Amino acid sequence: MSSHSLTLPSASPAAARKRRLLEILGALAIAGTYIYLVLNQPTDITGGPGSASALIALSGFLAGAVLLIVAVLPTLPTSTVVLIPVALVLNIVLGQFVGSTLVPFYLDAIGTVLVAVLAGPAAGAATGALSSIVWSFFNPTVLPFAAGAALIGCLAGLAARYGLFRRFYLAPVAGFATGIIGGVVSAPVAAFVFGGTSGVATGAIVSAFRSMGDSLLAAITKQALISDPMDKALVFTAVAVLVYALPRRATVQFPFVRRHRVLAGRNPEQGA
Amino acid sequence: MRLHPLTTLAAAGSTAVITTAAAYLPLSLAVITAAVGLSARGGTSRRLLPAAAAILVPLALSLLVLHGLFFPEGDTVLAQWGPARVTAEGLSFALNRAAQLCAAVLALLVFSFSVSVPDLVAALSAKGVHGRFAFVLASTLSLLPAITFRLERIRQAQEARGLVIRRGLLHRAAAFRLQAVPLVSALVEDAATRAAALEARGFGGTGPRTSYRDVPERPWEPPFRMLLLLAAAAAVAVRLLLAGD
């Protein structure tokens, strides 16, 4: 169904090399920004608002996310590209519902993780980054979290690739681990760009750590380590429920699901 | 004639960047006033202000509680209850940061509430942005109301079958499952149909595309955009240089 067209020219190896380079540059931009922020934070955090760190966090993470999108989006098959807007809407609809309640969770990654499980880590990363960029049309405060969202999509895809969605009890474990990494990476954004968190419930947790004398980044990282792993464990469980509830015909249309036997059950014959 | 969508995007983006870089309370307040004024003039304030309030009120409250009550770095103590100390430094940090975020958020929202999405998509494609990004943007924005409506229909159908959302985590999870499973299966099914139709029309192909939508721009707009981007870059550079000293 989504096989390559017979009449249109296929991509050249040079273009593939360029995309790989962009992917690596994007990942380096995100990693470099994070390392710089963590190393330089003690001198800067009370240096007044609008400190240089906010700008570095914004530009570094955003540039990395954009590079990842530019590298990955043209390589995805049509069946995946068409699923991305659906995933974005699921993120927004379910995330906005939870974001407005007094729960220290976000649940704003269900669509991203769904695409990652069905179409792989690269598609997951692109969906995460795109989700933040498109969502910022309604809520510009999610824009700086693009890199963290891309990371979560990528990790969810890797979890699916290595069979963690084949056993139902492994999905929350994978979500928990993803949440730890994602939370640690997103904490500098919350600390430097926002000077806090965007929700009242998460803000209360940060306040508790601040009252014990923690620096802002330490307090927000600890809050992220409380909220994010639980949040992502819930998201991964929800996605596992959703993916297994889908008809098998719908899931095996994705080459990633077939090739890596992402879901438990009989492996359908190739090309059947 | 309306401004070219990329010009308004550049204006909103550079305003957000410059306000963040300047971190100067009067400038933030001026940007907030200008943004509210522009949206009132454009007739979007009725939709924009509630959306902005939904984002900014929790954010500002959270900042005020966080830094107003607990700011270990502050020296000038105004009041103290147990571990909570209200410090002048904390309050001014919260106020500055909240004003700055309000300014950036409002500037970007004025853009997104006033832009015509088909024009933006056409302008992006004309500037060489990959057609798939334009597809994702346009498709998401048009799917959002459709899917919200669909979720509402599914909820009504499930309620007609006896779904009552009771308190407690398990009940809520069950209610979530009853609504999310039909929604997601229908959406994945639809996406597969759409993928086949798009593929048959050469969506996956590379090569030149013809756009039937022409977005006019005035001759001064491209240099003006360049100027805005340079101003934003200069503001960032000055801020980084000052921080380096």
Short mmCIF file of C-alpha atoms in Angstrom, two decimals:
data_model
loop_
_atom_site.label_atom_id
_atom_site.label_comp_id
_atom_site.label_asym_id
_atom_site.label_seq_id
_atom_site.Cartn_x
_atom_site.Cartn_y
_atom_site.Cartn_z
CA MET A 1 0.00 0.00 0.00
CA SER A 2 2.73 2.43 0.94
CA SER A 3 5.38 0.90 -1.29
CA HIS A 4 7.65 3.09 -3.37
CA SER A 5 6.25 4.56 -6.51
CA LEU A 6 7.33 2.92 -9.73
CA THR A 7 7.45 6.07 -11.80
CA LEU A 8 9.09 8.61 -9.48
CA PRO A 9 12.86 8.74 -8.95
CA SER A 10 14.13 7.33 -5.65
CA ALA A 11 16.35 9.27 -3.26
CA SER A 12 20.06 9.34 -4.04
CA PRO A 13 22.73 8.07 -1.60
CA ALA A 14 24.10 11.62 -1.33
CA ALA A 15 20.75 12.85 -0.04
CA ALA A 16 20.67 10.00 2.48
CA ARG A 17 24.17 10.94 3.69
CA LYS A 18 23.11 14.57 4.07
CA ARG A 19 20.10 13.53 6.13
CA ARG A 20 22.23 11.31 8.36
CA LEU A 21 24.56 14.29 8.91
CA LEU A 22 21.60 16.52 9.83
CA GLU A 23 20.33 13.86 12.25
CA ILE A 24 23.72 13.70 13.96
CA LEU A 25 24.00 17.50 14.09
CA GLY A 26 20.52 17.72 15.63
CA ALA A 27 21.36 15.18 18.31
CA LEU A 28 24.69 16.96 18.99
CA ALA A 29 22.94 20.34 19.30
CA ILE A 30 20.56 18.94 21.91
CA ALA A 31 23.25 17.08 23.85
CA GLY A 32 25.67 20.03 23.68
CA THR A 33 23.06 22.50 24.90
CA TYR A 34 22.14 20.26 27.81
CA ILE A 35 25.76 19.73 28.88
CA TYR A 36 26.51 23.46 28.61
CA LEU A 37 23.46 24.38 30.69
CA VAL A 38 24.19 21.88 33.43
CA LEU A 39 27.85 22.86 33.67
CA ASN A 40 27.19 26.62 33.69
CA GLN A 41 24.07 26.82 35.82
CA PRO A 42 25.34 27.80 39.28
CA THR A 43 26.71 31.21 38.21
CA ASP A 44 23.72 32.15 36.17
CA ILE A 45 20.51 31.17 37.86
CA THR A 46 20.02 34.22 40.06
CA GLY A 47 21.67 36.53 37.56
CA GLY A 48 18.25 37.97 36.87
CA PRO A 49 15.58 36.90 34.46
CA GLY A 50 16.31 36.74 30.76
CA SER A 51 19.72 35.43 31.52
CA ALA A 52 21.85 34.12 28.71
CA SER A 53 20.92 30.55 29.70
CA ALA A 54 17.30 31.04 28.66
CA LEU A 55 18.41 32.07 25.19
CA ILE A 56 20.93 29.25 24.91
CA ALA A 57 18.35 26.70 26.06
CA LEU A 58 15.77 28.05 23.61
CA SER A 59 18.02 28.28 20.57
CA GLY A 60 20.05 25.11 21.13
CA PHE A 61 17.12 22.80 21.83
CA LEU A 62 14.97 24.33 19.11
CA ALA A 63 17.71 24.15 16.50
CA GLY A 64 18.33 20.49 17.40
CA ALA A 65 14.64 19.67 17.10
CA VAL A 66 14.33 21.44 13.75
CA LEU A 67 17.40 19.63 12.37
CA LEU A 68 15.89 16.30 13.44
CA ILE A 69 12.62 17.13 11.67
CA VAL A 70 14.44 18.20 8.50
CA ALA A 71 16.46 14.99 8.54
CA VAL A 72 13.69 12.52 9.35
CA LEU A 73 10.46 13.85 7.82
CA PRO A 74 11.34 13.33 4.12
CA THR A 75 12.39 9.71 4.75
CA LEU A 76 9.13 8.55 6.35
CA PRO A 77 6.65 6.48 4.34
CA THR A 78 3.30 8.09 3.55
CA SER A 79 1.42 5.85 5.98
CA THR A 80 3.51 7.32 8.83
CA VAL A 81 3.37 10.95 7.65
CA VAL A 82 -0.41 10.72 7.58
CA LEU A 83 -0.47 9.33 11.10
CA ILE A 84 1.61 12.23 12.50
CA PRO A 85 -1.18 14.87 12.42
CA VAL A 86 -3.49 12.38 14.15
CA ALA A 87 -0.85 11.83 16.83
CA LEU A 88 -0.41 15.57 17.26
CA VAL A 89 -4.12 16.07 17.78
CA LEU A 90 -4.20 13.22 20.31
CA ASN A 91 -1.31 14.86 22.20
CA ILE A 92 -3.10 18.19 22.25
CA VAL A 93 -6.60 16.94 23.06
CA LEU A 94 -5.50 14.57 25.82
CA GLY A 95 -2.70 16.85 27.08
CA GLN A 96 -4.86 19.93 27.38
CA PHE A 97 -7.45 17.95 29.30
CA VAL A 98 -4.94 16.80 31.91
CA GLY A 99 -2.90 20.01 31.97
CA SER A 100 -5.84 21.97 33.29
CA THR A 101 -6.51 19.63 36.23
CA LEU A 102 -4.66 19.66 39.54
CA VAL A 103 -2.61 16.53 38.88
CA PRO A 104 1.19 16.72 38.60
CA PHE A 105 1.12 14.78 35.33
CA TYR A 106 0.97 15.94 31.72
CA LEU A 107 -0.06 12.90 29.59
CA ASP A 108 0.80 14.99 26.56
CA ALA A 109 2.76 12.31 24.72
CA ILE A 110 0.20 9.58 23.99
CA GLY A 111 0.14 10.35 20.27
CA THR A 112 3.93 10.61 20.05
CA VAL A 113 4.45 7.27 21.78
CA LEU A 114 1.74 5.69 19.61
CA VAL A 115 3.56 6.73 16.42
CA ALA A 116 6.89 5.61 17.89
CA VAL A 117 5.49 2.15 18.64
CA LEU A 118 3.89 1.78 15.20
CA ALA A 119 6.58 3.44 13.06
CA GLY A 120 9.87 3.41 14.93
CA PRO A 121 12.28 5.73 16.76
CA ALA A 122 12.96 8.17 13.91
CA ALA A 123 9.25 8.72 13.31
CA GLY A 124 8.72 9.05 17.06
CA ALA A 125 11.42 11.70 17.37
CA ALA A 126 10.02 13.68 14.44
CA THR A 127 6.49 13.43 15.86
CA GLY A 128 7.62 14.65 19.28
CA ALA A 129 9.42 17.66 17.85
CA LEU A 130 6.62 18.49 15.40
CA SER A 131 4.07 18.15 18.17
CA SER A 132 5.76 20.88 20.21
CA ILE A 133 6.12 23.15 17.20
CA VAL A 134 2.53 22.79 16.01
CA TRP A 135 1.09 22.89 19.53
CA SER A 136 2.88 26.19 20.09
CA PHE A 137 0.29 27.69 17.73
CA PHE A 138 -2.14 27.47 20.65
CA ASN A 139 0.29 27.38 23.54
CA PRO A 140 3.71 28.91 22.86
CA THR A 141 5.04 27.69 26.21
CA VAL A 142 5.46 24.12 24.88
CA LEU A 143 7.84 25.25 22.12
CA PRO A 144 11.05 25.05 24.19
CA PHE A 145 10.25 21.44 25.15
CA ALA A 146 10.59 20.25 21.53
CA ALA A 147 13.90 18.52 22.16
CA GLY A 148 12.60 16.66 25.21
CA ALA A 149 9.52 15.52 23.28
CA ALA A 150 11.73 14.30 20.42
CA LEU A 151 13.85 12.35 22.89
CA ILE A 152 10.77 10.69 24.38
CA GLY A 153 9.52 9.68 20.93
CA CYS A 154 12.91 8.25 20.04
CA LEU A 155 13.21 6.27 23.30
CA ALA A 156 9.66 4.93 22.95
CA GLY A 157 10.51 3.73 19.45
CA LEU A 158 13.64 2.02 20.73
CA ALA A 159 11.62 0.35 23.50
CA ALA A 160 9.20 -0.97 20.85
CA ARG A 161 12.09 -2.02 18.61
CA TYR A 162 13.60 -4.18 21.35
CA GLY A 163 10.32 -5.87 22.20
CA LEU A 164 9.35 -4.08 25.42
CA PHE A 165 5.78 -3.78 24.13
CA ARG A 166 5.53 -7.54 23.62
CA ARG A 167 4.98 -8.12 27.33
CA PHE A 168 2.28 -5.99 28.86
CA TYR A 169 4.10 -5.50 32.19
CA LEU A 170 7.28 -4.25 30.46
CA ALA A 171 5.60 -1.22 28.85
CA PRO A 172 5.26 0.78 32.11
CA VAL A 173 8.84 -0.14 33.03
CA ALA A 174 10.09 1.23 29.72
CA GLY A 175 7.92 4.32 30.26
CA PHE A 176 9.40 4.83 33.73
CA ALA A 177 12.96 4.71 32.37
CA THR A 178 12.07 7.03 29.47
CA GLY A 179 10.50 9.45 31.94
CA ILE A 180 13.70 9.62 34.00
CA ILE A 181 15.80 10.55 30.94
CA GLY A 182 13.17 12.88 29.47
CA GLY A 183 12.61 14.63 32.80
CA VAL A 184 16.30 15.26 33.38
CA VAL A 185 16.70 16.73 29.87
CA SER A 186 13.59 18.93 30.11
CA ALA A 187 14.37 20.32 33.58
CA PRO A 188 16.88 22.97 32.38
CA VAL A 189 14.24 24.30 29.98
CA ALA A 190 11.72 24.69 32.78
CA ALA A 191 14.36 26.24 35.04
CA PHE A 192 16.04 28.66 32.65
CA VAL A 193 13.29 29.59 30.21
CA PHE A 194 10.35 29.66 32.60
CA GLY A 195 12.03 30.03 35.96
CA GLY A 196 9.61 27.42 37.26
CA THR A 197 6.93 25.10 35.99
CA SER A 198 3.78 25.88 34.08
CA GLY A 199 1.35 23.96 36.28
CA VAL A 200 0.17 24.71 39.81
CA ALA A 201 0.59 21.12 41.04
CA THR A 202 4.12 20.73 39.68
CA GLY A 203 4.92 24.22 41.00
CA ALA A 204 3.93 23.11 44.49
CA ILE A 205 6.39 20.20 44.35
CA VAL A 206 9.19 22.51 43.17
CA SER A 207 8.35 24.93 46.01
CA ALA A 208 8.75 22.11 48.52
CA PHE A 209 12.28 21.40 47.30
CA ARG A 210 13.14 25.08 47.11
CA SER A 211 12.06 25.50 50.75
CA MET A 212 14.75 22.97 51.63
CA GLY A 213 17.31 25.28 50.02
CA ASP A 214 17.83 23.53 46.67
CA SER A 215 18.93 25.54 43.66
CA LEU A 216 16.19 26.11 41.11
CA LEU A 217 17.60 23.58 38.63
CA ALA A 218 18.04 20.95 41.35
CA ALA A 219 14.49 21.51 42.62
CA ILE A 220 12.97 21.29 39.14
CA THR A 221 15.04 18.23 38.26
CA LYS A 222 13.79 16.51 41.44
CA GLN A 223 10.21 17.49 40.61
CA ALA A 224 10.71 16.12 37.09
CA LEU A 225 12.06 12.90 38.58
CA ILE A 226 8.87 12.58 40.64
CA SER A 227 6.37 13.53 37.91
CA ASP A 228 7.88 12.39 34.62
CA PRO A 229 8.59 8.68 35.23
CA MET A 230 5.07 8.15 36.61
CA ASP A 231 3.62 10.20 33.78
CA LYS A 232 5.46 8.29 31.07
CA ALA A 233 4.69 4.94 32.72
CA LEU A 234 0.99 5.89 32.48
CA VAL A 235 1.41 7.03 28.87
CA PHE A 236 3.23 3.84 27.81
CA THR A 237 0.55 1.72 29.52
CA ALA A 238 -2.23 3.67 27.82
CA VAL A 239 -0.49 3.24 24.45
CA ALA A 240 -0.04 -0.50 25.06
CA VAL A 241 -3.78 -0.77 25.79
CA LEU A 242 -4.59 1.21 22.64
CA VAL A 243 -2.21 -0.68 20.35
CA TYR A 244 -3.48 -4.08 21.45
CA ALA A 245 -7.07 -2.91 21.05
CA LEU A 246 -6.40 -1.97 17.42
CA PRO A 247 -7.37 -4.57 14.85
CA ARG A 248 -4.35 -6.59 13.75
CA ARG A 249 -4.96 -5.49 10.16
CA ALA A 250 -4.36 -1.89 11.24
CA THR A 251 -1.10 -2.55 13.10
CA VAL A 252 0.60 -4.88 10.63
CA GLN A 253 0.28 -2.33 7.84
CA PHE A 254 3.31 -0.63 9.42
CA PRO A 255 6.60 -2.15 8.19
CA PHE A 256 8.28 -1.36 11.55
CA VAL A 257 5.72 -3.46 13.45
CA ARG A 258 6.15 -6.40 11.05
CA ARG A 259 9.94 -6.29 10.79
CA HIS A 260 10.73 -6.06 14.50
CA ARG A 261 7.70 -8.03 15.75
CA VAL A 262 6.79 -5.13 18.04
CA LEU A 263 3.58 -6.69 19.32
CA ALA A 264 3.02 -10.08 20.90
CA GLY A 265 1.23 -12.72 18.89
CA ARG A 266 1.76 -14.68 15.73
CA ASN A 267 4.01 -12.97 13.23
CA PRO A 268 2.03 -12.54 10.03
CA GLU A 269 3.59 -13.85 6.85
CA GLN A 270 5.62 -11.22 5.08
CA GLY A 271 3.69 -9.58 2.27
CA ALA A 272 0.53 -11.51 3.10
CA MET B 1 -3.85 44.08 1.80
CA ARG B 2 -2.79 41.80 4.63
CA LEU B 3 0.82 41.41 5.58
CA HIS B 4 2.62 38.35 4.23
CA PRO B 5 2.32 35.53 6.81
CA LEU B 6 6.09 35.13 7.05
CA THR B 7 6.44 38.84 7.86
CA THR B 8 4.02 38.55 10.78
CA LEU B 9 5.78 35.34 11.88
CA ALA B 10 9.16 37.10 11.80
CA ALA B 11 7.72 40.06 13.71
CA ALA B 12 6.18 37.85 16.42
CA GLY B 13 9.27 35.64 16.72
CA SER B 14 11.75 38.48 16.90
CA THR B 15 9.58 40.34 19.43
CA ALA B 16 9.56 37.23 21.64
CA VAL B 17 13.33 36.79 21.31
CA ILE B 18 14.16 40.46 21.89
CA THR B 19 11.91 40.67 24.98
CA THR B 20 13.54 37.55 26.40
CA ALA B 21 17.02 38.87 25.66
CA ALA B 22 16.36 42.35 27.03
CA ALA B 23 14.72 41.10 30.26
CA TYR B 24 13.62 44.65 30.99
CA LEU B 25 10.30 45.03 32.80
CA PRO B 26 9.09 48.24 31.05
CA LEU B 27 9.79 46.66 27.64
CA SER B 28 7.88 43.49 28.60
CA LEU B 29 4.93 45.58 29.77
CA ALA B 30 5.03 47.65 26.57
CA VAL B 31 5.00 44.47 24.45
CA ILE B 32 2.06 43.09 26.46
CA THR B 33 0.11 46.32 25.93
CA ALA B 34 0.96 46.41 22.23
CA ALA B 35 -0.03 42.76 21.73
CA VAL B 36 -3.39 43.21 23.47
CA GLY B 37 -3.98 46.40 21.47
CA LEU B 38 -3.12 44.70 18.17
CA SER B 39 -5.43 41.79 18.84
CA ALA B 40 -8.24 44.17 19.81
CA ARG B 41 -7.71 46.05 16.56
CA GLY B 42 -7.63 42.84 14.56
CA GLY B 43 -10.83 41.65 16.21
CA THR B 44 -9.28 38.48 17.66
CA SER B 45 -9.16 39.53 21.31
CA ARG B 46 -12.34 37.62 22.19
CA ARG B 47 -10.70 34.32 21.29
CA LEU B 48 -7.13 35.28 22.13
CA LEU B 49 -7.53 36.59 25.66
CA PRO B 50 -9.23 33.46 27.13
CA ALA B 51 -6.64 31.24 25.42
CA ALA B 52 -3.81 33.38 26.76
CA ALA B 53 -5.33 33.46 30.25
CA ALA B 54 -5.63 29.66 30.32
CA ILE B 55 -1.87 29.42 29.72
CA LEU B 56 -0.58 32.42 31.61
CA VAL B 57 -2.66 32.50 34.80
CA PRO B 58 -1.46 29.07 36.10
CA LEU B 59 2.07 29.90 34.96
CA ALA B 60 2.14 33.25 36.72
CA LEU B 61 0.53 31.82 39.89
CA SER B 62 3.04 29.00 39.92
CA LEU B 63 5.94 31.45 39.56
CA LEU B 64 4.55 33.74 42.25
CA VAL B 65 4.10 30.93 44.77
CA LEU B 66 7.43 29.37 43.88
CA HIS B 67 9.63 32.45 44.02
CA GLY B 68 7.48 34.66 46.22
CA LEU B 69 7.51 32.20 49.10
CA PHE B 70 10.72 30.29 48.58
CA PHE B 71 13.74 32.10 47.23
CA PRO B 72 16.75 30.94 49.27
CA GLU B 73 18.99 33.38 47.38
CA GLY B 74 16.98 36.42 48.59
CA ASP B 75 18.23 38.67 51.43
CA THR B 76 15.52 41.30 51.97
CA VAL B 77 12.92 39.39 53.98
CA LEU B 78 9.49 41.00 53.93
CA ALA B 79 7.56 38.34 55.84
CA GLN B 80 8.20 34.86 57.20
CA TRP B 81 6.01 31.91 58.18
CA GLY B 82 7.99 28.82 59.11
CA PRO B 83 10.05 27.75 56.12
CA ALA B 84 8.32 30.23 53.79
CA ARG B 85 10.10 33.58 53.43
CA VAL B 86 8.70 36.33 51.26
CA THR B 87 11.73 38.18 49.88
CA ALA B 88 11.88 41.29 47.76
CA GLU B 89 14.32 39.56 45.38
CA GLY B 90 12.00 36.59 44.96
CA LEU B 91 8.98 38.78 44.22
CA SER B 92 10.86 40.87 41.70
CA PHE B 93 12.28 37.73 40.04
CA ALA B 94 8.75 36.28 39.75
CA LEU B 95 7.31 39.54 38.44
CA ASN B 96 10.05 40.05 35.86
CA ARG B 97 9.93 36.48 34.61
CA ALA B 98 6.12 36.43 34.47
CA ALA B 99 5.98 39.71 32.51
CA GLN B 100 8.62 38.48 30.11
CA LEU B 101 6.80 35.18 29.49
CA CYS B 102 3.45 36.97 29.08
CA ALA B 103 5.01 39.26 26.48
CA ALA B 104 6.54 36.38 24.49
CA VAL B 105 3.40 34.23 24.68
CA LEU B 106 1.07 37.08 23.70
CA ALA B 107 3.27 38.13 20.78
CA LEU B 108 3.24 34.59 19.39
CA LEU B 109 -0.50 34.13 20.03
CA VAL B 110 -1.33 37.37 18.21
CA PHE B 111 0.44 35.85 15.22
CA SER B 112 -1.23 32.44 15.38
CA PHE B 113 -4.72 33.85 15.94
CA SER B 114 -4.47 36.30 13.07
CA VAL B 115 -2.64 34.24 10.43
CA SER B 116 -4.49 32.51 7.63
CA VAL B 117 -3.25 28.91 7.76
CA PRO B 118 -3.65 28.19 4.01
CA ASP B 119 -1.61 31.32 3.25
CA LEU B 120 1.07 30.32 5.74
CA VAL B 121 1.31 26.82 4.26
CA ALA B 122 1.51 28.19 0.72
CA ALA B 123 4.14 30.75 1.76
CA LEU B 124 6.23 28.07 3.49
CA SER B 125 6.12 25.78 0.45
CA ALA B 126 7.04 28.68 -1.84
CA LYS B 127 10.11 29.37 0.34
CA GLY B 128 11.29 25.78 -0.08
CA VAL B 129 10.07 24.27 3.19
CA HIS B 130 9.39 20.59 2.58
CA GLY B 131 5.80 19.93 1.54
CA ARG B 132 5.43 17.33 4.28
CA PHE B 133 5.91 19.89 7.04
CA ALA B 134 3.22 22.04 5.47
CA PHE B 135 0.98 18.97 5.25
CA VAL B 136 1.49 18.11 8.93
CA LEU B 137 0.79 21.70 10.02
CA ALA B 138 -2.30 22.20 7.88
CA SER B 139 -3.64 18.71 8.54
CA THR B 140 -3.28 19.04 12.32
CA LEU B 141 -4.99 22.40 12.43
CA SER B 142 -7.92 21.15 10.37
CA LEU B 143 -8.15 17.77 12.15
CA LEU B 144 -8.23 19.32 15.61
CA PRO B 145 -11.86 20.51 15.58
CA ALA B 146 -12.97 17.37 13.72
CA ILE B 147 -11.36 15.04 16.26
CA THR B 148 -12.60 17.06 19.24
CA PHE B 149 -16.11 16.75 17.80
CA ARG B 150 -15.61 13.03 17.24
CA LEU B 151 -14.45 12.50 20.83
CA GLU B 152 -17.57 14.31 21.99
CA ARG B 153 -19.76 12.02 19.83
CA ILE B 154 -18.02 8.92 21.22
CA ARG B 155 -18.55 10.17 24.77
CA GLN B 156 -22.25 10.73 24.08
CA ALA B 157 -22.54 7.27 22.56
CA GLN B 158 -20.82 5.64 25.53
CA GLU B 159 -22.98 7.62 27.94
CA ALA B 160 -26.04 6.40 26.08
CA ARG B 161 -24.74 2.88 26.71
CA GLY B 162 -24.50 3.59 30.44
CA LEU B 163 -21.03 5.13 30.95
CA VAL B 164 -20.96 7.16 34.15
CA ILE B 165 -17.63 8.72 35.11
CA ARG B 166 -17.31 8.15 38.85
CA ARG B 167 -14.62 9.32 41.20
CA GLY B 168 -11.55 7.20 41.71
CA LEU B 169 -8.60 6.38 39.54
CA LEU B 170 -9.82 2.98 38.30
CA HIS B 171 -13.18 4.33 37.17
CA ARG B 172 -11.49 7.17 35.37
CA ALA B 173 -9.03 4.81 33.67
CA ALA B 174 -11.93 2.60 32.54
CA ALA B 175 -13.79 5.64 31.22
CA PHE B 176 -10.65 6.77 29.41
CA ARG B 177 -10.31 3.34 27.79
CA LEU B 178 -13.96 3.27 26.68
CA GLN B 179 -13.50 6.58 24.89
CA ALA B 180 -9.92 6.36 23.66
CA VAL B 181 -10.03 2.90 22.08
CA PRO B 182 -12.84 3.64 19.59
CA LEU B 183 -11.35 7.04 18.86
CA VAL B 184 -7.83 5.77 18.14
CA SER B 185 -8.94 2.73 16.10
CA ALA B 186 -11.13 4.93 13.94
CA LEU B 187 -8.34 7.48 13.48
CA VAL B 188 -5.71 4.89 12.54
CA GLU B 189 -8.16 3.31 10.10
CA ASP B 190 -8.89 6.73 8.53
CA ALA B 191 -5.19 7.52 8.31
CA ALA B 192 -4.57 4.29 6.38
CA THR B 193 -7.28 5.17 3.86
CA ARG B 194 -5.91 8.68 3.53
CA ALA B 195 -2.36 7.37 3.05
CA ALA B 196 -3.45 5.16 0.17
CA ALA B 197 -5.32 8.02 -1.48
CA LEU B 198 -2.41 10.45 -1.08
CA GLU B 199 0.13 7.91 -2.26
CA ALA B 200 -1.92 7.31 -5.40
CA ARG B 201 -1.68 11.05 -6.08
CA GLY B 202 2.09 11.18 -5.82
CA PHE B 203 2.41 12.49 -2.26
CA GLY B 204 5.55 10.44 -1.62
CA GLY B 205 7.29 11.66 -4.74
CA THR B 206 10.05 14.21 -4.88
CA GLY B 207 10.31 16.90 -7.51
CA PRO B 208 8.78 20.27 -8.28
CA ARG B 209 5.22 21.08 -7.21
CA THR B 210 2.84 23.65 -8.56
CA SER B 211 0.99 25.79 -6.05
CA TYR B 212 -2.34 27.22 -7.05
CA ARG B 213 -2.36 29.64 -4.16
CA ASP B 214 -0.41 32.83 -4.62
CA VAL B 215 0.43 34.81 -1.50
CA PRO B 216 1.27 38.39 -2.52
CA GLU B 217 3.89 40.38 -0.66
CA ARG B 218 4.91 44.00 -0.86
CA PRO B 219 8.42 44.78 -2.12
CA TRP B 220 9.62 46.05 1.26
CA GLU B 221 8.63 42.89 3.14
CA PRO B 222 11.61 40.58 2.42
CA PRO B 223 14.23 43.16 3.53
CA PHE B 224 12.06 44.04 6.55
CA ARG B 225 11.94 40.35 7.58
CA MET B 226 15.70 40.17 7.23
CA LEU B 227 16.02 43.25 9.43
CA LEU B 228 13.79 41.71 12.11
CA LEU B 229 15.81 38.50 12.15
CA LEU B 230 19.07 40.47 12.35
CA ALA B 231 17.68 42.53 15.22
CA ALA B 232 16.75 39.34 17.11
CA ALA B 233 20.19 37.83 16.45
CA ALA B 234 21.85 41.06 17.58
CA ALA B 235 19.81 41.12 20.80
CA VAL B 236 20.87 37.54 21.56
CA ALA B 237 24.51 38.32 20.76
CA VAL B 238 24.54 41.43 23.00
CA ARG B 239 22.96 39.46 25.85
CA LEU B 240 25.51 36.65 25.51
CA LEU B 241 28.41 39.12 25.37
CA LEU B 242 27.16 40.91 28.50
CA ALA B 243 26.77 37.57 30.27
CA GLY B 244 30.30 36.61 29.27
CA ASP B 245 31.86 39.68 30.92
#
